[in-house]
Amino acid sequence: MNKNYTLKNLFDISYHKVLLTGANGQLGMEICEALLDLGAEVYAIDKTLSNIEKIETRKLKKFKLDITNKGELEGLFTFLKKKNINLTALINNAAVSFFSPFKKRTDYELDNTYNVNIKAPIKLIQNFLKLKNQLKEHRKIINIASIYGNVSPNFSIYEKNDRRNSEIYGASKAALIQLTKYFSTMSKKEKILVNAIAPGGIFNIKSPQSKSFIKKYSSLCPLKRLANTREMIGIIIYLLSESSSYTNGQTIMIDGGYSSW
């Protein structure tokens, strides 16, 4: 065994400079705080920073911008290049979803889901790869997908006023899973590892799902409950660290066993 090998350095992520999209949301905030706690620098971006503004540390840089706006996105990477900030990791966490019935799906809903959930991650990866890589280790890209990129929602668990997962949301997450596989094939040339996680249903703290939905969803999950945001963090730390040095092109389901049957 290498004498420098320790569990501490195997799971170390303190050297990372992470660009995190959707940082102001429930999962984004959880990711951001965990990365900061472990010593990483976080470059947090979102259309609003109302939650993230509460965090004060020199290791957190906040950028209010729309990732679907070409000028704003290019402006961010121009700034990073001028400041000689060479990002080492990208977490594509930002996403949108609409809950209106399929028969009433609008062009705006289709276009906005595509632009945020598919096009923006492609453009972010494109710009990320153009930055210099001074690491001995691989740079990391983590895409936040969903179980609904792999399975269809079970509509028997929804009541009339429940937020129904849309067809375009699931299709966009399936696309993100495919993009994960696609970009992982560039691992040798670009010195990157690209993986995704697919969370199951997460309890919404600020806008809780209905009691009926929680009960029915839980009945279909071997763990008999929804997930908490903190339960997504361990796998993200693993994927950022060198402990995942041979994990590439994978989408890891974090769904309490929901997709097992």
mmCIF file of C-alpha atoms in Angstrom:
data_model
loop_
_atom_site.group_PDB
_atom_site.id
_atom_site.type_symbol
_atom_site.label_atom_id
_atom_site.label_comp_id
_atom_site.label_asym_id
_atom_site.label_seq_id
_atom_site.Cartn_x
_atom_site.Cartn_y
_atom_site.Cartn_z
ATOM 1 C CA MET A 1 0.000 0.000 0.000
ATOM 2 C CA ASN A 2 1.180 3.515 -0.823
ATOM 3 C CA LYS A 3 2.498 5.054 2.405
ATOM 4 C CA ASN A 4 0.703 8.297 1.519
ATOM 5 C CA TYR A 5 -2.619 6.496 1.277
ATOM 6 C CA THR A 6 -5.060 7.372 4.057
ATOM 7 C CA LEU A 7 -8.829 7.472 4.175
ATOM 8 C CA LYS A 8 -8.537 11.170 4.934
ATOM 9 C CA ASN A 9 -6.793 12.024 1.664
ATOM 10 C CA LEU A 10 -8.838 9.470 -0.276
ATOM 11 C CA PHE A 11 -12.008 11.412 0.544
ATOM 12 C CA ASP A 12 -10.434 14.874 0.588
ATOM 13 C CA ILE A 13 -12.251 17.476 -1.529
ATOM 14 C CA SER A 14 -10.697 20.607 -0.005
ATOM 15 C CA TYR A 15 -8.632 21.239 -3.154
ATOM 16 C CA HIS A 16 -11.718 21.587 -5.330
ATOM 17 C CA LYS A 17 -13.075 24.771 -6.896
ATOM 18 C CA VAL A 18 -16.656 23.810 -7.634
ATOM 19 C CA LEU A 19 -19.129 25.574 -9.917
ATOM 20 C CA LEU A 20 -22.591 24.759 -8.568
ATOM 21 C CA THR A 21 -25.761 25.680 -10.456
ATOM 22 C CA GLY A 22 -29.145 26.001 -8.795
ATOM 23 C CA ALA A 23 -27.335 26.833 -5.575
ATOM 24 C CA ASN A 24 -30.229 28.730 -4.033
ATOM 25 C CA GLY A 25 -32.682 25.816 -3.977
ATOM 26 C CA GLN A 26 -33.271 23.174 -1.326
ATOM 27 C CA LEU A 27 -30.787 20.625 -2.668
ATOM 28 C CA GLY A 28 -28.392 23.285 -3.948
ATOM 29 C CA MET A 29 -28.120 24.857 -0.494
ATOM 30 C CA GLU A 30 -27.459 21.475 1.102
ATOM 31 C CA ILE A 31 -24.712 20.722 -1.427
ATOM 32 C CA CYS A 32 -23.177 24.172 -1.046
ATOM 33 C CA GLU A 33 -22.997 24.013 2.745
ATOM 34 C CA ALA A 34 -21.532 20.498 2.699
ATOM 35 C CA LEU A 35 -18.792 21.455 0.233
ATOM 36 C CA LEU A 36 -17.873 24.516 2.265
ATOM 37 C CA ASP A 37 -17.797 22.469 5.483
ATOM 38 C CA LEU A 38 -15.262 20.150 3.826
ATOM 39 C CA GLY A 39 -13.018 23.009 2.713
ATOM 40 C CA ALA A 40 -13.872 23.344 -0.968
ATOM 41 C CA GLU A 41 -14.330 26.664 -2.736
ATOM 42 C CA VAL A 42 -17.824 27.057 -4.172
ATOM 43 C CA TYR A 43 -18.822 29.281 -7.067
ATOM 44 C CA ALA A 44 -22.574 29.361 -6.587
ATOM 45 C CA ILE A 45 -24.887 30.524 -9.351
ATOM 46 C CA ASP A 46 -28.653 30.972 -9.490
ATOM 47 C CA LYS A 47 -31.277 33.401 -10.750
ATOM 48 C CA THR A 48 -31.962 34.431 -7.175
ATOM 49 C CA LEU A 49 -29.627 34.374 -4.179
ATOM 50 C CA SER A 50 -32.077 35.000 -1.354
ATOM 51 C CA ASN A 51 -31.076 31.846 0.547
ATOM 52 C CA ILE A 52 -27.414 31.628 -0.402
ATOM 53 C CA GLU A 53 -26.841 35.259 0.665
ATOM 54 C CA LYS A 54 -27.188 34.096 4.271
ATOM 55 C CA ILE A 55 -23.910 32.160 4.015
ATOM 56 C CA GLU A 56 -20.861 34.317 4.681
ATOM 57 C CA THR A 57 -17.431 32.848 3.997
ATOM 58 C CA ARG A 58 -14.547 33.810 1.729
ATOM 59 C CA LYS A 59 -14.700 30.370 0.142
ATOM 60 C CA LEU A 60 -18.152 31.077 -1.300
ATOM 61 C CA LYS A 61 -18.469 33.234 -4.409
ATOM 62 C CA LYS A 62 -22.024 34.142 -5.446
ATOM 63 C CA PHE A 63 -23.183 34.932 -8.965
ATOM 64 C CA LYS A 64 -26.724 36.001 -9.780
ATOM 65 C CA LEU A 65 -27.321 34.949 -13.364
ATOM 66 C CA ASP A 66 -29.549 32.999 -15.711
ATOM 67 C CA ILE A 67 -27.755 29.926 -17.092
ATOM 68 C CA THR A 68 -30.021 30.002 -20.166
ATOM 69 C CA ASN A 69 -28.790 33.497 -21.044
ATOM 70 C CA LYS A 70 -25.834 33.129 -23.414
ATOM 71 C CA GLY A 71 -24.362 36.540 -22.596
ATOM 72 C CA GLU A 72 -24.567 36.074 -18.830
ATOM 73 C CA LEU A 73 -23.051 32.592 -18.994
ATOM 74 C CA GLU A 74 -20.194 33.672 -21.246
ATOM 75 C CA GLY A 75 -19.646 36.677 -18.982
ATOM 76 C CA LEU A 76 -19.180 34.348 -16.023
ATOM 77 C CA PHE A 77 -16.520 32.264 -17.757
ATOM 78 C CA THR A 78 -14.792 35.386 -19.077
ATOM 79 C CA PHE A 79 -14.583 36.604 -15.482
ATOM 80 C CA LEU A 80 -13.199 33.261 -14.298
ATOM 81 C CA LYS A 81 -10.537 33.291 -17.002
ATOM 82 C CA LYS A 82 -9.513 36.873 -16.235
ATOM 83 C CA LYS A 83 -9.171 36.028 -12.563
ATOM 84 C CA ASN A 84 -7.234 32.862 -13.477
ATOM 85 C CA ILE A 85 -9.767 30.731 -11.626
ATOM 86 C CA ASN A 86 -9.434 27.204 -12.926
ATOM 87 C CA LEU A 87 -12.472 25.284 -11.817
ATOM 88 C CA THR A 88 -11.905 21.668 -10.877
ATOM 89 C CA ALA A 89 -15.515 20.508 -10.656
ATOM 90 C CA LEU A 90 -18.933 21.287 -12.088
ATOM 91 C CA ILE A 91 -22.221 20.241 -10.518
ATOM 92 C CA ASN A 92 -25.197 20.666 -12.848
ATOM 93 C CA ASN A 93 -27.936 20.927 -10.246
ATOM 94 C CA ALA A 94 -30.239 23.620 -11.675
ATOM 95 C CA ALA A 95 -33.522 22.335 -13.057
ATOM 96 C CA VAL A 96 -37.103 23.382 -13.707
ATOM 97 C CA SER A 97 -40.308 21.382 -13.755
ATOM 98 C CA PHE A 98 -43.897 22.166 -14.610
ATOM 99 C CA PHE A 99 -46.920 20.421 -13.143
ATOM 100 C CA SER A 100 -49.698 21.341 -15.549
ATOM 101 C CA PRO A 101 -51.564 18.513 -17.364
ATOM 102 C CA PHE A 102 -49.915 17.187 -20.509
ATOM 103 C CA LYS A 103 -52.886 18.221 -22.683
ATOM 104 C CA LYS A 104 -52.268 21.819 -21.607
ATOM 105 C CA ARG A 105 -48.472 21.730 -22.069
ATOM 106 C CA THR A 106 -47.311 25.054 -23.558
ATOM 107 C CA ASP A 107 -44.398 25.869 -25.833
ATOM 108 C CA TYR A 108 -42.971 27.999 -23.035
ATOM 109 C CA GLU A 109 -42.943 25.040 -20.641
ATOM 110 C CA LEU A 110 -41.338 22.772 -23.244
ATOM 111 C CA ASP A 111 -38.722 25.335 -24.262
ATOM 112 C CA ASN A 112 -37.869 26.402 -20.719
ATOM 113 C CA THR A 113 -37.418 22.810 -19.536
ATOM 114 C CA TYR A 114 -35.183 22.051 -22.501
ATOM 115 C CA ASN A 115 -33.147 25.233 -22.059
ATOM 116 C CA VAL A 116 -32.519 24.787 -18.320
ATOM 117 C CA ASN A 117 -32.325 20.996 -17.999
ATOM 118 C CA ILE A 118 -30.516 20.044 -21.221
ATOM 119 C CA LYS A 119 -29.057 22.956 -23.166
ATOM 120 C CA ALA A 120 -27.578 24.791 -20.172
ATOM 121 C CA PRO A 121 -25.666 21.734 -18.863
ATOM 122 C CA ILE A 122 -24.215 21.201 -22.343
ATOM 123 C CA LYS A 123 -23.063 24.826 -22.543
ATOM 124 C CA LEU A 124 -21.680 24.693 -18.999
ATOM 125 C CA ILE A 125 -19.701 21.542 -19.755
ATOM 126 C CA GLN A 126 -18.457 23.099 -22.993
ATOM 127 C CA ASN A 127 -17.148 26.173 -21.173
ATOM 128 C CA PHE A 128 -15.830 24.140 -18.245
ATOM 129 C CA LEU A 129 -13.677 22.017 -20.544
ATOM 130 C CA LYS A 130 -12.128 25.146 -22.069
ATOM 131 C CA LEU A 131 -10.651 26.166 -18.717
ATOM 132 C CA LYS A 132 -7.082 25.150 -17.932
ATOM 133 C CA ASN A 133 -6.592 22.008 -15.890
ATOM 134 C CA GLN A 134 -3.663 22.175 -13.487
ATOM 135 C CA LEU A 135 -4.729 19.194 -11.386
ATOM 136 C CA LYS A 136 -2.855 15.928 -11.167
ATOM 137 C CA GLU A 137 -6.217 14.363 -10.398
ATOM 138 C CA HIS A 138 -9.216 14.223 -12.720
ATOM 139 C CA ARG A 139 -11.607 17.113 -12.875
ATOM 140 C CA LYS A 140 -15.150 16.102 -11.977
ATOM 141 C CA ILE A 141 -18.560 16.708 -13.507
ATOM 142 C CA ILE A 142 -21.654 15.627 -11.593
ATOM 143 C CA ASN A 143 -25.083 15.866 -13.174
ATOM 144 C CA ILE A 144 -28.149 15.834 -10.938
ATOM 145 C CA ALA A 145 -30.632 13.670 -12.807
ATOM 146 C CA SER A 146 -33.756 11.967 -11.392
ATOM 147 C CA ILE A 147 -35.343 8.563 -11.060
ATOM 148 C CA TYR A 148 -37.850 9.894 -13.588
ATOM 149 C CA GLY A 149 -35.101 9.855 -16.171
ATOM 150 C CA ASN A 150 -35.163 6.084 -15.708
ATOM 151 C CA VAL A 151 -38.742 5.194 -14.771
ATOM 152 C CA SER A 152 -42.124 6.798 -15.369
ATOM 153 C CA PRO A 153 -44.123 8.334 -12.532
ATOM 154 C CA ASN A 154 -46.801 6.068 -11.102
ATOM 155 C CA PHE A 155 -49.903 8.190 -11.591
ATOM 156 C CA SER A 156 -51.975 6.112 -9.168
ATOM 157 C CA ILE A 157 -50.266 7.932 -6.277
ATOM 158 C CA TYR A 158 -51.382 11.407 -7.363
ATOM 159 C CA GLU A 159 -54.581 13.103 -6.246
ATOM 160 C CA LYS A 160 -56.259 15.863 -8.265
ATOM 161 C CA ASN A 161 -54.288 18.775 -6.789
ATOM 162 C CA ASP A 162 -50.914 17.013 -6.415
ATOM 163 C CA ARG A 163 -47.889 18.237 -8.354
ATOM 164 C CA ARG A 164 -47.671 15.668 -11.164
ATOM 165 C CA ASN A 165 -44.261 15.072 -12.693
ATOM 166 C CA SER A 166 -44.321 16.089 -16.351
ATOM 167 C CA GLU A 167 -43.342 14.094 -19.428
ATOM 168 C CA ILE A 168 -40.855 16.781 -20.504
ATOM 169 C CA TYR A 169 -39.148 16.799 -17.097
ATOM 170 C CA GLY A 170 -38.571 13.038 -17.231
ATOM 171 C CA ALA A 171 -37.411 13.284 -20.834
ATOM 172 C CA SER A 172 -34.949 16.041 -19.909
ATOM 173 C CA LYS A 173 -33.500 13.964 -17.068
ATOM 174 C CA ALA A 174 -33.204 10.934 -19.355
ATOM 175 C CA ALA A 175 -31.283 13.200 -21.725
ATOM 176 C CA LEU A 176 -28.998 14.277 -18.876
ATOM 177 C CA ILE A 177 -28.266 10.628 -18.092
ATOM 178 C CA GLN A 178 -27.322 10.077 -21.745
ATOM 179 C CA LEU A 179 -25.141 13.204 -21.735
ATOM 180 C CA THR A 180 -23.363 11.789 -18.679
ATOM 181 C CA LYS A 181 -22.467 8.673 -20.666
ATOM 182 C CA TYR A 182 -21.505 10.719 -23.730
ATOM 183 C CA PHE A 183 -19.089 13.069 -21.984
ATOM 184 C CA SER A 184 -17.597 10.286 -19.859
ATOM 185 C CA THR A 185 -16.039 8.855 -23.026
ATOM 186 C CA MET A 186 -13.768 11.912 -23.117
ATOM 187 C CA SER A 187 -12.211 11.017 -19.767
ATOM 188 C CA LYS A 188 -8.723 10.236 -21.067
ATOM 189 C CA LYS A 189 -8.430 13.155 -23.484
ATOM 190 C CA GLU A 190 -9.962 15.804 -21.224
ATOM 191 C CA LYS A 191 -8.886 14.284 -17.908
ATOM 192 C CA ILE A 192 -12.402 14.363 -16.519
ATOM 193 C CA LEU A 193 -14.729 11.920 -14.831
ATOM 194 C CA VAL A 194 -18.416 12.448 -15.525
ATOM 195 C CA ASN A 195 -21.142 10.871 -13.419
ATOM 196 C CA ALA A 196 -24.697 11.537 -12.335
ATOM 197 C CA ILE A 197 -26.945 10.857 -9.395
ATOM 198 C CA ALA A 198 -30.655 10.133 -9.744
ATOM 199 C CA PRO A 199 -32.529 11.132 -6.589
ATOM 200 C CA GLY A 200 -35.892 9.653 -5.760
ATOM 201 C CA GLY A 201 -38.668 11.720 -4.245
ATOM 202 C CA ILE A 202 -37.289 14.285 -1.791
ATOM 203 C CA PHE A 203 -39.465 15.773 0.926
ATOM 204 C CA ASN A 204 -40.043 19.440 0.102
ATOM 205 C CA ILE A 205 -39.487 21.423 3.290
ATOM 206 C CA LYS A 206 -40.868 24.781 2.140
ATOM 207 C CA SER A 207 -43.763 23.402 0.105
ATOM 208 C CA PRO A 208 -44.519 19.919 1.438
ATOM 209 C CA GLN A 209 -46.158 17.313 -0.739
ATOM 210 C CA SER A 210 -49.689 16.309 0.258
ATOM 211 C CA LYS A 211 -50.140 13.753 3.019
ATOM 212 C CA SER A 212 -51.886 11.483 0.528
ATOM 213 C CA PHE A 213 -48.977 11.630 -1.930
ATOM 214 C CA ILE A 214 -46.388 11.005 0.798
ATOM 215 C CA LYS A 215 -48.323 7.975 2.045
ATOM 216 C CA LYS A 216 -48.809 6.456 -1.422
ATOM 217 C CA TYR A 217 -45.260 7.186 -2.607
ATOM 218 C CA SER A 218 -43.841 5.703 0.584
ATOM 219 C CA SER A 219 -45.874 2.530 0.075
ATOM 220 C CA LEU A 220 -44.002 1.964 -3.228
ATOM 221 C CA CYS A 221 -40.561 2.518 -1.709
ATOM 222 C CA PRO A 222 -38.809 -0.276 0.227
ATOM 223 C CA LEU A 223 -37.664 2.281 2.823
ATOM 224 C CA LYS A 224 -41.283 3.462 3.152
ATOM 225 C CA ARG A 225 -40.523 7.188 3.061
ATOM 226 C CA LEU A 226 -39.345 10.107 0.966
ATOM 227 C CA ALA A 227 -35.696 11.115 0.976
ATOM 228 C CA ASN A 228 -34.118 14.043 2.813
ATOM 229 C CA THR A 229 -31.743 16.350 0.944
ATOM 230 C CA ARG A 230 -28.813 15.432 3.211
ATOM 231 C CA GLU A 231 -29.064 11.853 1.939
ATOM 232 C CA MET A 232 -27.800 13.024 -1.453
ATOM 233 C CA ILE A 233 -24.592 14.475 -0.025
ATOM 234 C CA GLY A 234 -22.522 11.361 0.667
ATOM 235 C CA ILE A 235 -22.541 10.207 -2.942
ATOM 236 C CA ILE A 236 -21.636 13.706 -4.161
ATOM 237 C CA ILE A 237 -18.624 13.775 -1.829
ATOM 238 C CA TYR A 238 -17.615 10.335 -3.099
ATOM 239 C CA LEU A 239 -17.864 11.428 -6.728
ATOM 240 C CA LEU A 240 -15.844 14.594 -6.095
ATOM 241 C CA SER A 241 -13.090 12.774 -4.209
ATOM 242 C CA GLU A 242 -10.341 10.524 -5.512
ATOM 243 C CA SER A 243 -12.120 7.537 -3.995
ATOM 244 C CA SER A 244 -14.186 7.566 -7.215
ATOM 245 C CA SER A 245 -11.148 7.541 -9.523
ATOM 246 C CA TYR A 246 -12.496 4.549 -11.487
ATOM 247 C CA THR A 247 -16.158 5.567 -11.461
ATOM 248 C CA ASN A 248 -17.084 7.085 -14.796
ATOM 249 C CA GLY A 249 -20.221 7.410 -16.922
ATOM 250 C CA GLN A 250 -22.469 6.128 -14.146
ATOM 251 C CA THR A 251 -25.860 7.273 -12.937
ATOM 252 C CA ILE A 252 -26.248 6.265 -9.306
ATOM 253 C CA MET A 253 -29.799 5.846 -8.064
ATOM 254 C CA ILE A 254 -30.438 7.349 -4.628
ATOM 255 C CA ASP A 255 -34.068 6.372 -4.279
ATOM 256 C CA GLY A 256 -34.442 4.152 -1.231
ATOM 257 C CA GLY A 257 -35.015 1.196 -3.525
ATOM 258 C CA TYR A 258 -38.010 2.767 -5.314
ATOM 259 C CA SER A 259 -36.774 1.620 -8.739
ATOM 260 C CA SER A 260 -36.037 -1.919 -7.547
ATOM 261 C CA TRP A 261 -39.543 -3.153 -8.339
#
